[in-house]
Structures are given as structure tokens and as C-alpha cells.
Amino acid sequence: MKKLRQAFAIFVLFIASQCFAQSSADAEVKLSSFQYVKNLNFIYDYLLQNYVDEIDPKVLYEGALKGMLDSIGDPYTVYLDTDSMRDMNDTTSGNFGGVGLSISKPAEDTPEKPAYVEVESPIEDSPGAKAGIQSGDQIVAIEGEPTPSMTMNDVLLKLRGVVGTPVTITILRGKNMKFDVTLVRALIEVPTVKYGMIEGTSIGYAKLIQFTPDTAIRLQDAIDSFKSNGFTSMIIDLRDNPGGLITSVVDVADKFIDEGPIVSTKSRIAFENRQYVASSYSTTVKNIPIVVLINRGSASASEILSGALKDYHLAYLVGERTYGKGSVQQIKYLNRTFTEGFKLTMARYYTPSDTNIDKIGIPPDLEVQNLKKFSEEEEKKYVEMLNSKVITNLVESKPGMKESDIAESAREISAEYGFDERLIRRLIRIQVQKSQPTPLYDLDWDVQLNEAIKIVQSPDYSKLVKNTKTLKQLQEEAELNSKDSDKKQED
């Protein structure tokens, strides 16, 4: 207890020292900050000595840190206890046990907007991906326990566990589609790049799954393979890519951009203001049509790459608006064993046209959705179909289904429930491939990829990409339209 009190006092002094280190702050603010720190220390000691029941000092200590960081309202600025640090280290080291979902959770929970866990993206080949969980799905309960009252650490502890054990989560998709999914925990290996030629074409297809230290190397392997196969165009798939290392995405972008800034970071702290610039020596792909596939699961480093290629008119973007994470975080450790710390937003990043997309996202040049939005009646039918287990039971009763079997069964189920056969084929295929590696692409289902293929093969590609607008131009237009709209309302 004495050691924890000392640790808390040291942390308090650390904060106080940071307050006094701000030379630009006036004396009154400094004195107020110092008084706040004194009050924190007083309450901590008073509770330990006077509360009706004996309190574990660790509970107060961690509660104070969590509350302080959560009060900022930034979902990426959080306290990292021992379990969180271990989970983070496991993830960045390349493999960990769990269900394979990149998730986020808002700090504020209100009746109008409950703090459900949001799926940013499923990790390729993971239990989550194989179960058909999508970007934008919300996890409203884990093993029947509602998620709004959970901390992010609680969520991670419940989702992770012994490899081979099941965990049931309740998914909310759209406004009304709520259903349970049971996932069997697996050793999650964080992949980086999958690639190959689109069959019957000269198009190289590279799916960038996450930006790790190996991504640029693996992408160069892909490019070398494409060149040996005589590729004439390229599709870069960033859908459901949650991001990763900024240095990794810079190295990837440098393969396409000859010169100029790739991304800039801006902060009120001088040493966080940086500009990453392209080098012509690193460029390995020039003068070919490129389409980048994006969706709401494309975040952070994915948005840096798609934003840079868009601003330089080097690629045409197809799909859906991206997630909108334009901030940069750092980990600060609170001890020498690196078992405790906190993550905080230190800067925001800007694309080559000097645009920040935080909470806005990047719009595609051509919006294409793989699945049209359901009506309220269709949502009810969809949940009914999933809860009936008709597809799961079908696949279990017919092991080794071929495409012809899938098509025939899809016709029957489609006739019963009224859904597009293409969607039913997709759902059946997901069940069939649960025990197999995820195929590189699915042209039967993937409308966005089919559209990308048309565009890179179009004789009008150069005109299309030349006429696209930079992110700066798009944001300036949006601001102007907003002002015009406000003015009309006033009139």
C-alpha cells in the first residue's frame, strides 16, 4: 500500500511537472493546475483512511487514471493496465489469441447513443471474419452481458481467452438486425499482404490487410510477381484495413509517389510536427491505371495511403466512405517494466493537399455498395433466417459443397426468404469456407471489385482519374455548401 501511495504521488508530481513545464501558460492557470493535483492527492489519501470499508488502493489509482483520460472524450486516449499492455504487445508482435476483430468503444454512454462496441474491421482469416461479421457491426452484449457498461479492458478480457473455447456475442447490424454469433477463439496471426493476378486479366490485385513493419516488403514481392506476369494495371484493396504504423504506410506510398509530401503530422508540440516526403529512388510502380478499394473499415494508415494517391491523381477510389481516423497516438509507460502506461493522441495527420479527415473520412470517387440497405421488413426476415440456422444446418448436412451445390441451395433459400441469390450464395460460401483459408477474392459476390476491374480496363481511365478532386477541394466545397445552406435557412 505504501508503494502504491508513492507511485500515485510520483504520477501526480509527473502531471504537476508537465503543467509547470508549459511556459506559455499564465500564472493563474499554473496555480489552478497545481491545486487540482493537490486535491487529487488529498482525496486519494482521505478515501484510503476514512471510507467505511477498506479500499484496495490499486482500485482508486486505476480509477483515477481511467477517469482522467476518459474525460477528454477521445476514444484513442486511454489508460493501459497490465492486461491491456499485454494484449497490445501480443497484437503488435504478430499473433495473439482471440476472435480477430479490430474494435473501438465510445467513452460516453447515453440513452440516445449507447456505448456499444463497434467493429472497425474483422481480421482476415480470423473467427470473426469467417463468421461474416462486418465493419460497422455493433457488439451489444458478450455472453449476455451488455457492453455499454463495460470498459474497453473488460471487453478485451471477455473476447480473448484459451484457444479453442467459444464466446457468444450479440451483434446489432443496422437499426434492428440483432442476432447472436458464437465464435471459437483461435490463435490470431496478424497478416499483412495477400496478392495475385485477377484470373483471365493482366490486373495485379493486392489486398493490404494491415500496415506492419513487413508490409512494404511484402507489397514489393507482390509488385515483382505482377511484373513477371506482365501486369498492365493494379487494384489495391484497403477495405477493412484498420491501419498500423505510419512509417509502414509511408514506405508503401513511396512505391507510387515520385516526389512531394506523403503525409504531415501537426501538433501543438513542436517535435511532433513532421513531414514524410517521397523519394523517386523508391518508386517502383509508374504510369499504370490504379484503383483503390475502400470502405468504412478502412482507417488511419489506410486513409493516409488512399488520401495521398487521391491527392496526386495517381489512383481512382471505389467503394464507400472511409472510417475517418486522422489522429496519431503514442504509448507512454509508467514503469520500467513496460507493464503499465497510457495511450494518447499527440498529433493529427494531413494529406498532401493539407487536409485532415478525422471524423470525416475519405469519400470514394465512385460509390459502390456490395449490398443494398435492407428495409425494416427485410431486416426482420434476415434475422429470422439467421436464427433459423437454415444455412448452418444445410452446410453441416452437405459436407464438401461445390459451387453448383451452393447455387442450387441458394435458389431454394432465396425463394423461401425473398433475398437476392447472390447474398445467399455468399452466406453459404462463408460457412463452407470456415475451415479453409479465405479465398483471395470472390467475383460472384464482390460488386466493388468487379467495378474496379471495369475501371482499370476502361480506355477513359486517364480522364477519370485526372478529373477527380483533391481532398482539399472536396472539403472546401463542403464548407461552401454548408454556408450557403445556413444562409438560405436564415433568409
Short mmCIF file of C-alpha atoms in Angstrom, two decimals:
data_model
loop_
_atom_site.label_atom_id
_atom_site.label_comp_id
_atom_site.label_asym_id
_atom_site.label_seq_id
_atom_site.Cartn_x
_atom_site.Cartn_y
_atom_site.Cartn_z
CA MET A 1 0.00 0.00 0.00
CA LYS A 2 2.85 2.34 0.84
CA LYS A 3 4.43 1.63 -2.55
CA LEU A 4 1.16 2.33 -4.36
CA ARG A 5 0.74 5.60 -2.48
CA GLN A 6 4.27 6.54 -3.51
CA ALA A 7 3.54 5.53 -7.10
CA PHE A 8 0.40 7.67 -7.12
CA ALA A 9 2.29 10.59 -5.66
CA ILE A 10 5.01 10.21 -8.29
CA PHE A 11 2.36 10.17 -11.02
CA VAL A 12 0.77 13.28 -9.52
CA LEU A 13 4.14 15.02 -9.47
CA PHE A 14 4.69 13.94 -13.08
CA ILE A 15 1.45 15.67 -14.07
CA ALA A 16 2.30 18.71 -12.00
CA SER A 17 5.71 18.97 -13.63
CA GLN A 18 4.05 18.83 -17.06
CA CYS A 19 1.72 21.64 -16.02
CA PHE A 20 4.60 23.84 -14.89
CA ALA A 21 6.63 22.97 -17.97
CA GLN A 22 4.13 24.83 -20.18
CA SER A 23 5.93 28.15 -20.38
CA SER A 24 3.08 29.71 -22.38
CA ALA A 25 0.53 29.15 -19.61
CA ASP A 26 -0.11 32.11 -17.34
CA ALA A 27 0.49 32.04 -13.58
CA GLU A 28 -3.18 31.68 -12.69
CA VAL A 29 -3.58 28.52 -14.81
CA LYS A 30 -0.41 27.05 -13.30
CA LEU A 31 -1.65 27.66 -9.77
CA SER A 32 -5.05 26.16 -10.62
CA SER A 33 -3.42 23.07 -12.08
CA PHE A 34 -1.24 22.65 -9.02
CA GLN A 35 -4.32 22.96 -6.77
CA TYR A 36 -6.16 20.32 -8.83
CA VAL A 37 -3.26 17.91 -8.32
CA LYS A 38 -3.19 18.63 -4.58
CA ASN A 39 -6.93 17.93 -4.38
CA LEU A 40 -6.49 14.61 -6.17
CA ASN A 41 -3.78 13.56 -3.77
CA PHE A 42 -5.88 14.67 -0.76
CA ILE A 43 -8.98 12.73 -1.86
CA TYR A 44 -6.90 9.62 -2.58
CA ASP A 45 -5.40 9.62 0.93
CA TYR A 46 -8.69 10.61 2.61
CA LEU A 47 -10.61 7.75 1.00
CA LEU A 48 -7.97 5.21 1.99
CA GLN A 49 -8.08 6.32 5.61
CA ASN A 50 -11.77 7.19 6.17
CA TYR A 51 -14.09 5.25 3.84
CA VAL A 52 -16.43 2.91 5.74
CA ASP A 53 -14.85 -0.19 4.16
CA GLU A 54 -11.20 -0.87 3.47
CA ILE A 55 -10.36 0.02 -0.11
CA ASP A 56 -7.79 -1.56 -2.37
CA PRO A 57 -5.51 1.40 -3.25
CA LYS A 58 -4.99 -0.06 -6.71
CA VAL A 59 -8.72 0.39 -7.42
CA LEU A 60 -8.52 4.11 -6.59
CA TYR A 61 -5.30 4.56 -8.51
CA GLU A 62 -6.54 2.90 -11.71
CA GLY A 63 -9.95 4.55 -11.39
CA ALA A 64 -8.33 7.98 -11.19
CA LEU A 65 -6.22 7.37 -14.28
CA LYS A 66 -9.09 5.91 -16.31
CA GLY A 67 -11.41 8.75 -15.33
CA MET A 68 -8.84 11.42 -16.15
CA LEU A 69 -8.12 10.07 -19.61
CA ASP A 70 -11.74 9.17 -20.41
CA SER A 71 -12.84 12.71 -19.51
CA ILE A 72 -11.08 14.03 -22.62
CA GLY A 73 -13.67 12.25 -24.76
CA ASP A 74 -11.10 10.85 -27.19
CA PRO A 75 -11.61 7.08 -27.68
CA TYR A 76 -7.92 6.72 -28.58
CA THR A 77 -6.63 8.33 -25.37
CA VAL A 78 -6.86 5.62 -22.70
CA TYR A 79 -5.20 4.14 -19.64
CA LEU A 80 -3.42 0.83 -20.30
CA ASP A 81 -3.29 -1.51 -17.33
CA THR A 82 -1.19 -4.67 -17.22
CA ASP A 83 -3.71 -6.77 -19.18
CA SER A 84 -4.18 -4.08 -21.83
CA MET A 85 -0.43 -3.69 -22.25
CA ARG A 86 -0.02 -7.43 -22.66
CA ASP A 87 -2.83 -7.56 -25.23
CA MET A 88 -1.31 -4.67 -27.17
CA ASN A 89 2.15 -6.25 -27.14
CA ASP A 90 0.70 -9.58 -28.28
CA THR A 91 -1.09 -7.87 -31.15
CA THR A 92 1.89 -5.86 -32.39
CA SER A 93 4.19 -8.89 -32.11
CA GLY A 94 2.16 -10.58 -34.84
CA ASN A 95 -0.10 -13.11 -33.12
CA PHE A 96 -2.48 -13.42 -30.19
CA GLY A 97 -5.44 -15.47 -29.00
CA GLY A 98 -8.91 -14.15 -29.65
CA VAL A 99 -11.72 -13.73 -32.17
CA GLY A 100 -9.99 -11.42 -34.67
CA LEU A 101 -11.93 -8.16 -34.54
CA SER A 102 -10.50 -4.65 -34.55
CA ILE A 103 -12.87 -2.74 -32.29
CA SER A 104 -13.47 0.66 -30.72
CA LYS A 105 -15.74 1.90 -27.95
CA PRO A 106 -17.01 5.42 -27.26
CA ALA A 107 -16.19 6.85 -23.85
CA GLU A 108 -19.66 8.36 -23.36
CA ASP A 109 -22.76 6.23 -22.81
CA THR A 110 -26.16 7.89 -23.25
CA PRO A 111 -29.73 6.55 -23.68
CA GLU A 112 -29.81 8.03 -27.18
CA LYS A 113 -26.43 6.56 -28.14
CA PRO A 114 -25.36 3.58 -26.00
CA ALA A 115 -21.62 2.91 -25.81
CA TYR A 116 -21.77 -0.31 -27.80
CA VAL A 117 -18.54 -1.85 -29.06
CA GLU A 118 -18.14 -1.05 -32.74
CA VAL A 119 -16.37 -3.40 -35.14
CA GLU A 120 -13.88 -1.31 -37.11
CA SER A 121 -12.86 -4.31 -39.19
CA PRO A 122 -12.59 -8.10 -38.99
CA ILE A 123 -9.06 -9.51 -39.30
CA GLU A 124 -8.52 -11.66 -42.39
CA ASP A 125 -8.95 -15.43 -41.85
CA SER A 126 -9.98 -14.94 -38.20
CA PRO A 127 -13.06 -16.46 -36.50
CA GLY A 128 -14.77 -13.06 -36.71
CA ALA A 129 -14.15 -12.74 -40.45
CA LYS A 130 -15.17 -16.34 -41.15
CA ALA A 131 -18.43 -15.80 -39.25
CA GLY A 132 -19.31 -12.94 -41.61
CA ILE A 133 -19.02 -10.12 -39.06
CA GLN A 134 -18.78 -6.81 -40.91
CA SER A 135 -17.26 -3.38 -40.40
CA GLY A 136 -19.84 -1.20 -38.68
CA ASP A 137 -21.47 -4.07 -36.79
CA GLN A 138 -22.01 -3.28 -33.11
CA ILE A 139 -21.41 -5.77 -30.31
CA VAL A 140 -24.23 -5.06 -27.86
CA ALA A 141 -23.54 -7.96 -25.49
CA ILE A 142 -20.87 -10.58 -24.74
CA GLU A 143 -22.13 -13.81 -23.17
CA GLY A 144 -25.38 -12.00 -22.46
CA GLU A 145 -23.73 -9.10 -20.60
CA PRO A 146 -24.46 -5.66 -22.15
CA THR A 147 -21.35 -3.90 -23.43
CA PRO A 148 -22.26 -0.22 -22.72
CA SER A 149 -21.37 -0.64 -19.03
CA MET A 150 -18.08 -2.41 -19.80
CA THR A 151 -14.69 -0.75 -20.08
CA MET A 152 -12.59 -1.48 -23.15
CA ASN A 153 -10.38 -3.66 -20.99
CA ASP A 154 -13.43 -5.65 -19.82
CA VAL A 155 -14.39 -6.21 -23.45
CA LEU A 156 -10.92 -7.44 -24.41
CA LEU A 157 -10.74 -9.78 -21.44
CA LYS A 158 -14.09 -11.34 -22.39
CA LEU A 159 -13.29 -11.70 -26.09
CA ARG A 160 -9.86 -13.18 -25.54
CA GLY A 161 -9.26 -16.50 -23.86
CA VAL A 162 -7.99 -20.02 -24.30
CA VAL A 163 -7.65 -21.05 -27.95
CA GLY A 164 -10.47 -23.42 -28.88
CA THR A 165 -13.01 -22.07 -26.38
CA PRO A 166 -16.27 -20.45 -27.55
CA VAL A 167 -17.63 -16.98 -26.84
CA THR A 168 -21.09 -15.77 -27.85
CA ILE A 169 -21.56 -12.17 -28.89
CA THR A 170 -24.76 -10.34 -29.77
CA ILE A 171 -24.49 -8.32 -32.97
CA LEU A 172 -26.58 -5.30 -33.93
CA ARG A 173 -26.42 -4.67 -37.68
CA GLY A 174 -28.21 -1.62 -38.98
CA LYS A 175 -31.05 -0.39 -36.76
CA ASN A 176 -32.94 -3.57 -35.99
CA MET A 177 -30.98 -6.66 -37.05
CA LYS A 178 -29.91 -8.25 -33.77
CA PHE A 179 -28.60 -11.80 -33.59
CA ASP A 180 -26.15 -13.99 -31.67
CA VAL A 181 -22.90 -15.30 -33.13
CA THR A 182 -20.77 -17.92 -31.38
CA LEU A 183 -17.07 -17.62 -32.18
CA VAL A 184 -14.40 -20.16 -31.29
CA ARG A 185 -11.25 -18.38 -30.13
CA ALA A 186 -8.16 -19.04 -32.24
CA LEU A 187 -4.53 -18.02 -32.43
CA ILE A 188 -4.81 -14.80 -34.40
CA GLU A 189 -1.91 -14.19 -36.73
CA VAL A 190 -1.79 -10.62 -37.96
CA PRO A 191 -1.30 -10.88 -41.75
CA THR A 192 -0.17 -8.04 -43.94
CA VAL A 193 -0.47 -8.60 -47.74
CA LYS A 194 -2.23 -11.14 -49.96
CA TYR A 195 -1.86 -10.89 -53.71
CA GLY A 196 -2.33 -12.50 -57.12
CA MET A 197 -3.43 -11.79 -60.66
CA ILE A 198 -7.15 -11.43 -61.35
CA GLU A 199 -7.88 -14.58 -63.34
CA GLY A 200 -8.13 -14.03 -67.09
CA THR A 201 -6.75 -10.48 -66.94
CA SER A 202 -3.46 -8.59 -66.72
CA ILE A 203 -4.58 -6.91 -63.47
CA GLY A 204 -2.47 -7.31 -60.33
CA TYR A 205 -4.58 -7.49 -57.16
CA ALA A 206 -3.01 -6.71 -53.77
CA LYS A 207 -5.04 -6.84 -50.56
CA LEU A 208 -3.28 -4.88 -47.80
CA ILE A 209 -4.65 -6.26 -44.55
CA GLN A 210 -2.69 -4.20 -42.04
CA PHE A 211 0.35 -1.91 -42.01
CA THR A 212 3.16 -3.66 -40.14
CA PRO A 213 6.97 -3.41 -40.46
CA ASP A 214 6.78 -6.08 -43.21
CA THR A 215 4.02 -4.56 -45.35
CA ALA A 216 6.23 -2.62 -47.77
CA ILE A 217 8.48 -5.66 -48.25
CA ARG A 218 5.51 -7.98 -48.90
CA LEU A 219 3.96 -5.43 -51.27
CA GLN A 220 7.21 -5.28 -53.24
CA ASP A 221 7.05 -9.08 -53.52
CA ALA A 222 3.55 -8.62 -54.97
CA ILE A 223 4.71 -5.97 -57.43
CA ASP A 224 7.64 -8.14 -58.57
CA SER A 225 5.21 -11.01 -59.11
CA PHE A 226 2.84 -8.78 -61.09
CA LYS A 227 5.69 -7.58 -63.29
CA SER A 228 6.77 -11.14 -64.04
CA ASN A 229 3.17 -11.83 -65.13
CA GLY A 230 3.07 -8.76 -67.39
CA PHE A 231 0.57 -6.70 -65.41
CA THR A 232 -0.82 -3.56 -67.06
CA SER A 233 -2.93 -2.25 -64.16
CA MET A 234 -3.33 -2.72 -60.42
CA ILE A 235 -6.04 -2.86 -57.76
CA ILE A 236 -5.07 -2.07 -54.16
CA ASP A 237 -7.66 -3.36 -51.71
CA LEU A 238 -7.73 -1.42 -48.43
CA ARG A 239 -11.20 -2.50 -47.33
CA ASP A 240 -11.37 -3.44 -43.63
CA ASN A 241 -7.72 -2.42 -43.16
CA PRO A 242 -7.65 -0.77 -39.69
CA GLY A 243 -4.26 0.89 -40.24
CA GLY A 244 -0.99 0.37 -38.40
CA LEU A 245 2.42 2.00 -38.45
CA ILE A 246 2.78 5.42 -40.08
CA THR A 247 6.34 4.53 -41.18
CA SER A 248 4.97 1.43 -42.91
CA VAL A 249 2.32 3.29 -44.91
CA VAL A 250 4.89 5.94 -45.88
CA ASP A 251 7.15 3.20 -47.29
CA VAL A 252 4.18 1.76 -49.20
CA ALA A 253 3.08 5.13 -50.62
CA ASP A 254 6.68 5.84 -51.67
CA LYS A 255 6.41 3.00 -54.19
CA PHE A 256 3.84 5.01 -56.16
CA ILE A 257 4.68 8.67 -55.47
CA ASP A 258 7.74 10.21 -57.16
CA GLU A 259 8.16 13.30 -55.03
CA GLY A 260 6.43 15.61 -52.60
CA PRO A 261 4.83 15.10 -49.16
CA ILE A 262 3.09 11.80 -48.42
CA VAL A 263 1.68 12.81 -45.05
CA SER A 264 2.28 15.52 -42.45
CA THR A 265 1.64 15.41 -38.71
CA LYS A 266 0.69 18.58 -36.85
CA SER A 267 0.58 19.20 -33.12
CA ARG A 268 0.89 21.99 -30.56
CA ILE A 269 4.12 20.22 -29.55
CA ALA A 270 6.91 21.28 -31.90
CA PHE A 271 8.74 17.94 -32.17
CA GLU A 272 5.50 16.19 -33.25
CA ASN A 273 5.29 18.37 -36.37
CA ARG A 274 6.77 16.24 -39.13
CA GLN A 275 6.54 15.81 -42.87
CA TYR A 276 7.17 12.50 -44.62
CA VAL A 277 8.37 13.07 -48.17
CA ALA A 278 8.52 10.68 -51.15
CA SER A 279 11.76 9.77 -52.88
CA SER A 280 11.96 9.00 -56.59
CA TYR A 281 14.53 6.28 -55.81
CA SER A 282 11.84 4.23 -54.04
CA THR A 283 9.18 4.45 -56.75
CA THR A 284 8.59 1.05 -58.38
CA VAL A 285 5.14 1.47 -59.98
CA LYS A 286 4.63 4.20 -62.59
CA ASN A 287 2.20 5.13 -65.34
CA ILE A 288 -0.35 2.36 -64.93
CA PRO A 289 -4.05 2.55 -64.01
CA ILE A 290 -4.61 2.00 -60.28
CA VAL A 291 -7.89 1.62 -58.41
CA VAL A 292 -8.01 1.66 -54.62
CA LEU A 293 -10.89 -0.14 -52.90
CA ILE A 294 -12.08 1.45 -49.62
CA ASN A 295 -14.95 1.04 -47.16
CA ARG A 296 -15.94 2.13 -43.65
CA GLY A 297 -13.43 -0.36 -42.23
CA SER A 298 -10.53 1.46 -43.93
CA ALA A 299 -8.97 3.59 -41.19
CA SER A 300 -5.87 5.51 -40.13
CA ALA A 301 -2.88 4.37 -42.23
CA SER A 302 -5.29 3.09 -44.91
CA GLU A 303 -6.65 6.61 -45.18
CA ILE A 304 -3.13 8.04 -45.39
CA LEU A 305 -2.39 5.85 -48.43
CA SER A 306 -5.73 6.34 -50.20
CA GLY A 307 -5.66 10.08 -49.43
CA ALA A 308 -2.13 10.52 -50.80
CA LEU A 309 -2.84 8.59 -54.02
CA LYS A 310 -6.06 10.58 -54.49
CA ASP A 311 -4.45 13.98 -53.90
CA TYR A 312 -1.76 13.19 -56.50
CA HIS A 313 -4.33 11.85 -59.01
CA LEU A 314 -2.48 8.52 -59.06
CA ALA A 315 -5.46 6.30 -58.28
CA TYR A 316 -9.23 6.17 -58.56
CA LEU A 317 -11.12 5.33 -55.35
CA VAL A 318 -14.04 2.88 -55.44
CA GLY A 319 -16.30 1.70 -52.62
CA GLU A 320 -17.61 3.52 -49.55
CA ARG A 321 -16.52 6.44 -47.35
CA THR A 322 -13.67 5.50 -45.01
CA TYR A 323 -13.78 5.42 -41.20
CA GLY A 324 -12.28 8.87 -40.50
CA LYS A 325 -9.38 8.42 -38.09
CA GLY A 326 -6.95 11.24 -38.73
CA SER A 327 -5.03 11.27 -35.45
CA VAL A 328 -1.70 9.88 -34.27
CA GLN A 329 -1.20 8.16 -30.92
CA GLN A 330 1.82 7.37 -28.77
CA ILE A 331 2.30 4.99 -25.85
CA LYS A 332 3.76 6.40 -22.63
CA TYR A 333 4.97 3.96 -19.99
CA LEU A 334 4.50 4.44 -16.26
CA ASN A 335 7.14 1.96 -15.12
CA ARG A 336 10.43 0.46 -16.24
CA THR A 337 8.93 -2.98 -16.86
CA PHE A 338 6.60 -1.56 -19.55
CA THR A 339 3.60 -3.29 -17.92
CA GLU A 340 1.55 -0.15 -17.38
CA GLY A 341 1.05 3.03 -19.33
CA PHE A 342 -1.34 5.20 -21.27
CA LYS A 343 -2.01 5.92 -24.92
CA LEU A 344 -2.76 9.45 -26.01
CA THR A 345 -3.36 11.43 -29.16
CA MET A 346 -0.29 13.58 -29.83
CA ALA A 347 -0.97 14.92 -33.32
CA ARG A 348 -3.27 14.88 -36.33
CA TYR A 349 -2.14 13.90 -39.79
CA TYR A 350 -2.73 15.78 -43.03
CA THR A 351 -2.79 14.53 -46.61
CA PRO A 352 -0.63 16.08 -49.36
CA SER A 353 -3.35 18.68 -50.06
CA ASP A 354 -3.09 19.71 -46.38
CA THR A 355 -6.37 18.11 -45.32
CA ASN A 356 -7.28 16.32 -42.09
CA ILE A 357 -10.04 13.71 -42.41
CA ASP A 358 -10.63 12.97 -38.71
CA LYS A 359 -14.31 12.13 -38.07
CA ILE A 360 -14.98 12.89 -41.76
CA GLY A 361 -13.37 10.08 -43.73
CA ILE A 362 -12.45 9.93 -47.39
CA PRO A 363 -15.27 9.65 -49.94
CA PRO A 364 -14.76 7.32 -52.92
CA ASP A 365 -14.62 8.77 -56.42
CA LEU A 366 -17.27 6.18 -57.27
CA GLU A 367 -19.58 4.99 -54.51
CA VAL A 368 -20.46 1.30 -54.79
CA GLN A 369 -22.08 -0.83 -52.09
CA ASN A 370 -21.82 -4.60 -52.12
CA LEU A 371 -25.22 -4.89 -50.50
CA LYS A 372 -28.17 -2.52 -50.72
CA LYS A 373 -29.69 -1.35 -47.46
CA PHE A 374 -32.50 -3.51 -46.15
CA SER A 375 -35.98 -2.25 -45.49
CA GLU A 376 -37.39 -2.75 -41.99
CA GLU A 377 -39.31 -5.82 -43.18
CA GLU A 378 -36.18 -7.25 -44.85
CA GLU A 379 -34.19 -6.74 -41.63
CA LYS A 380 -36.74 -8.84 -39.73
CA LYS A 381 -36.60 -11.54 -42.42
CA TYR A 382 -32.78 -11.52 -42.33
CA VAL A 383 -32.67 -12.05 -38.56
CA GLU A 384 -35.31 -14.76 -38.88
CA MET A 385 -33.19 -16.54 -41.49
CA LEU A 386 -30.03 -16.35 -39.37
CA ASN A 387 -31.80 -17.50 -36.21
CA SER A 388 -33.34 -20.44 -38.08
CA LYS A 389 -29.82 -21.80 -38.72
CA VAL A 390 -31.04 -22.84 -42.15
CA ILE A 391 -27.66 -22.10 -43.77
CA THR A 392 -25.55 -23.62 -40.97
CA ASN A 393 -27.66 -26.78 -40.95
CA LEU A 394 -27.52 -27.00 -44.74
CA VAL A 395 -23.71 -26.88 -44.85
CA GLU A 396 -23.37 -29.37 -41.99
CA SER A 397 -25.70 -31.80 -43.78
CA LYS A 398 -23.84 -31.48 -47.10
CA PRO A 399 -20.08 -31.54 -46.43
CA GLY A 400 -17.81 -30.61 -49.34
CA MET A 401 -20.36 -28.49 -51.20
CA LYS A 402 -19.29 -27.39 -54.67
CA GLU A 403 -20.27 -24.14 -56.41
CA SER A 404 -23.09 -25.90 -58.26
CA ASP A 405 -24.46 -27.19 -54.92
CA ILE A 406 -24.17 -23.69 -53.42
CA ALA A 407 -26.05 -22.15 -56.36
CA GLU A 408 -28.86 -24.73 -56.19
CA SER A 409 -29.31 -24.35 -52.42
CA ALA A 410 -29.21 -20.55 -52.71
CA ARG A 411 -32.11 -20.64 -55.18
CA GLU A 412 -34.20 -22.66 -52.72
CA ILE A 413 -33.43 -20.45 -49.70
CA SER A 414 -33.90 -17.28 -51.75
CA ALA A 415 -37.35 -18.47 -52.84
CA GLU A 416 -38.30 -19.07 -49.19
CA TYR A 417 -36.97 -15.81 -47.68
CA GLY A 418 -37.04 -13.47 -50.69
CA PHE A 419 -33.37 -12.37 -50.63
CA ASP A 420 -31.02 -11.90 -53.59
CA GLU A 421 -29.46 -15.25 -54.54
CA ARG A 422 -26.06 -13.56 -54.64
CA LEU A 423 -26.34 -12.74 -50.91
CA ILE A 424 -27.44 -16.29 -50.06
CA ARG A 425 -24.56 -17.76 -52.06
CA ARG A 426 -22.20 -15.51 -50.11
CA LEU A 427 -23.60 -16.64 -46.74
CA ILE A 428 -23.40 -20.31 -47.73
CA ARG A 429 -19.86 -19.85 -49.02
CA ILE A 430 -18.80 -18.28 -45.69
CA GLN A 431 -20.00 -21.39 -43.85
CA VAL A 432 -18.38 -23.77 -46.36
CA GLN A 433 -15.02 -21.99 -46.12
CA LYS A 434 -14.92 -21.72 -42.31
CA SER A 435 -12.25 -24.40 -42.06
CA GLN A 436 -10.33 -23.18 -45.12
CA PRO A 437 -8.15 -20.13 -45.87
CA THR A 438 -10.19 -17.18 -47.12
CA PRO A 439 -10.04 -17.01 -50.97
CA LEU A 440 -8.13 -14.08 -52.42
CA TYR A 441 -11.31 -12.66 -53.97
CA ASP A 442 -14.94 -13.57 -54.68
CA LEU A 443 -16.10 -12.15 -58.00
CA ASP A 444 -19.57 -13.64 -57.64
CA TRP A 445 -20.22 -11.54 -54.52
CA ASP A 446 -17.86 -8.59 -54.79
CA VAL A 447 -19.61 -5.85 -56.78
CA GLN A 448 -16.99 -3.30 -55.71
CA LEU A 449 -14.12 -5.40 -57.07
CA ASN A 450 -16.00 -6.02 -60.32
CA GLU A 451 -16.46 -2.26 -60.73
CA ALA A 452 -12.75 -1.69 -60.03
CA ILE A 453 -11.86 -4.19 -62.77
CA LYS A 454 -14.05 -2.31 -65.25
CA ILE A 455 -12.43 1.00 -64.36
CA VAL A 456 -8.77 -0.08 -64.65
CA GLN A 457 -9.61 -1.66 -68.02
CA SER A 458 -11.53 1.39 -69.27
CA PRO A 459 -9.99 3.43 -72.11
CA ASP A 460 -11.28 6.51 -70.25
CA TYR A 461 -9.29 5.75 -67.06
CA SER A 462 -6.81 8.63 -67.53
CA LYS A 463 -9.63 11.14 -67.98
CA LEU A 464 -11.50 9.74 -64.96
CA VAL A 465 -8.58 9.99 -62.55
CA LYS A 466 -7.45 13.38 -63.90
CA ASN A 467 -10.90 14.87 -63.24
CA THR A 468 -11.09 13.70 -59.62
CA LYS A 469 -10.91 16.34 -56.90
CA THR A 470 -8.33 16.51 -54.15
CA LEU A 471 -9.48 16.15 -50.55
CA LYS A 472 -8.82 19.86 -50.04
CA GLN A 473 -11.13 20.76 -52.92
CA LEU A 474 -13.83 18.43 -51.61
CA GLN A 475 -13.68 19.87 -48.10
CA GLU A 476 -13.72 23.46 -49.38
CA GLU A 477 -16.80 22.64 -51.49
CA ALA A 478 -18.49 21.04 -48.48
CA GLU A 479 -17.80 24.11 -46.32
CA LEU A 480 -19.11 26.43 -49.03
CA ASN A 481 -22.28 24.35 -49.47
CA SER A 482 -22.78 24.35 -45.69
CA LYS A 483 -22.51 28.16 -45.57
CA ASP A 484 -24.95 28.51 -48.49
CA SER A 485 -27.37 26.17 -46.72
CA ASP A 486 -27.12 28.15 -43.46
CA LYS A 487 -27.67 31.39 -45.35
CA LYS A 488 -30.80 30.06 -47.07
CA GLN A 489 -32.20 28.96 -43.71
CA GLU A 490 -31.60 32.46 -42.29
CA ASP A 491 -33.28 34.06 -45.31
#
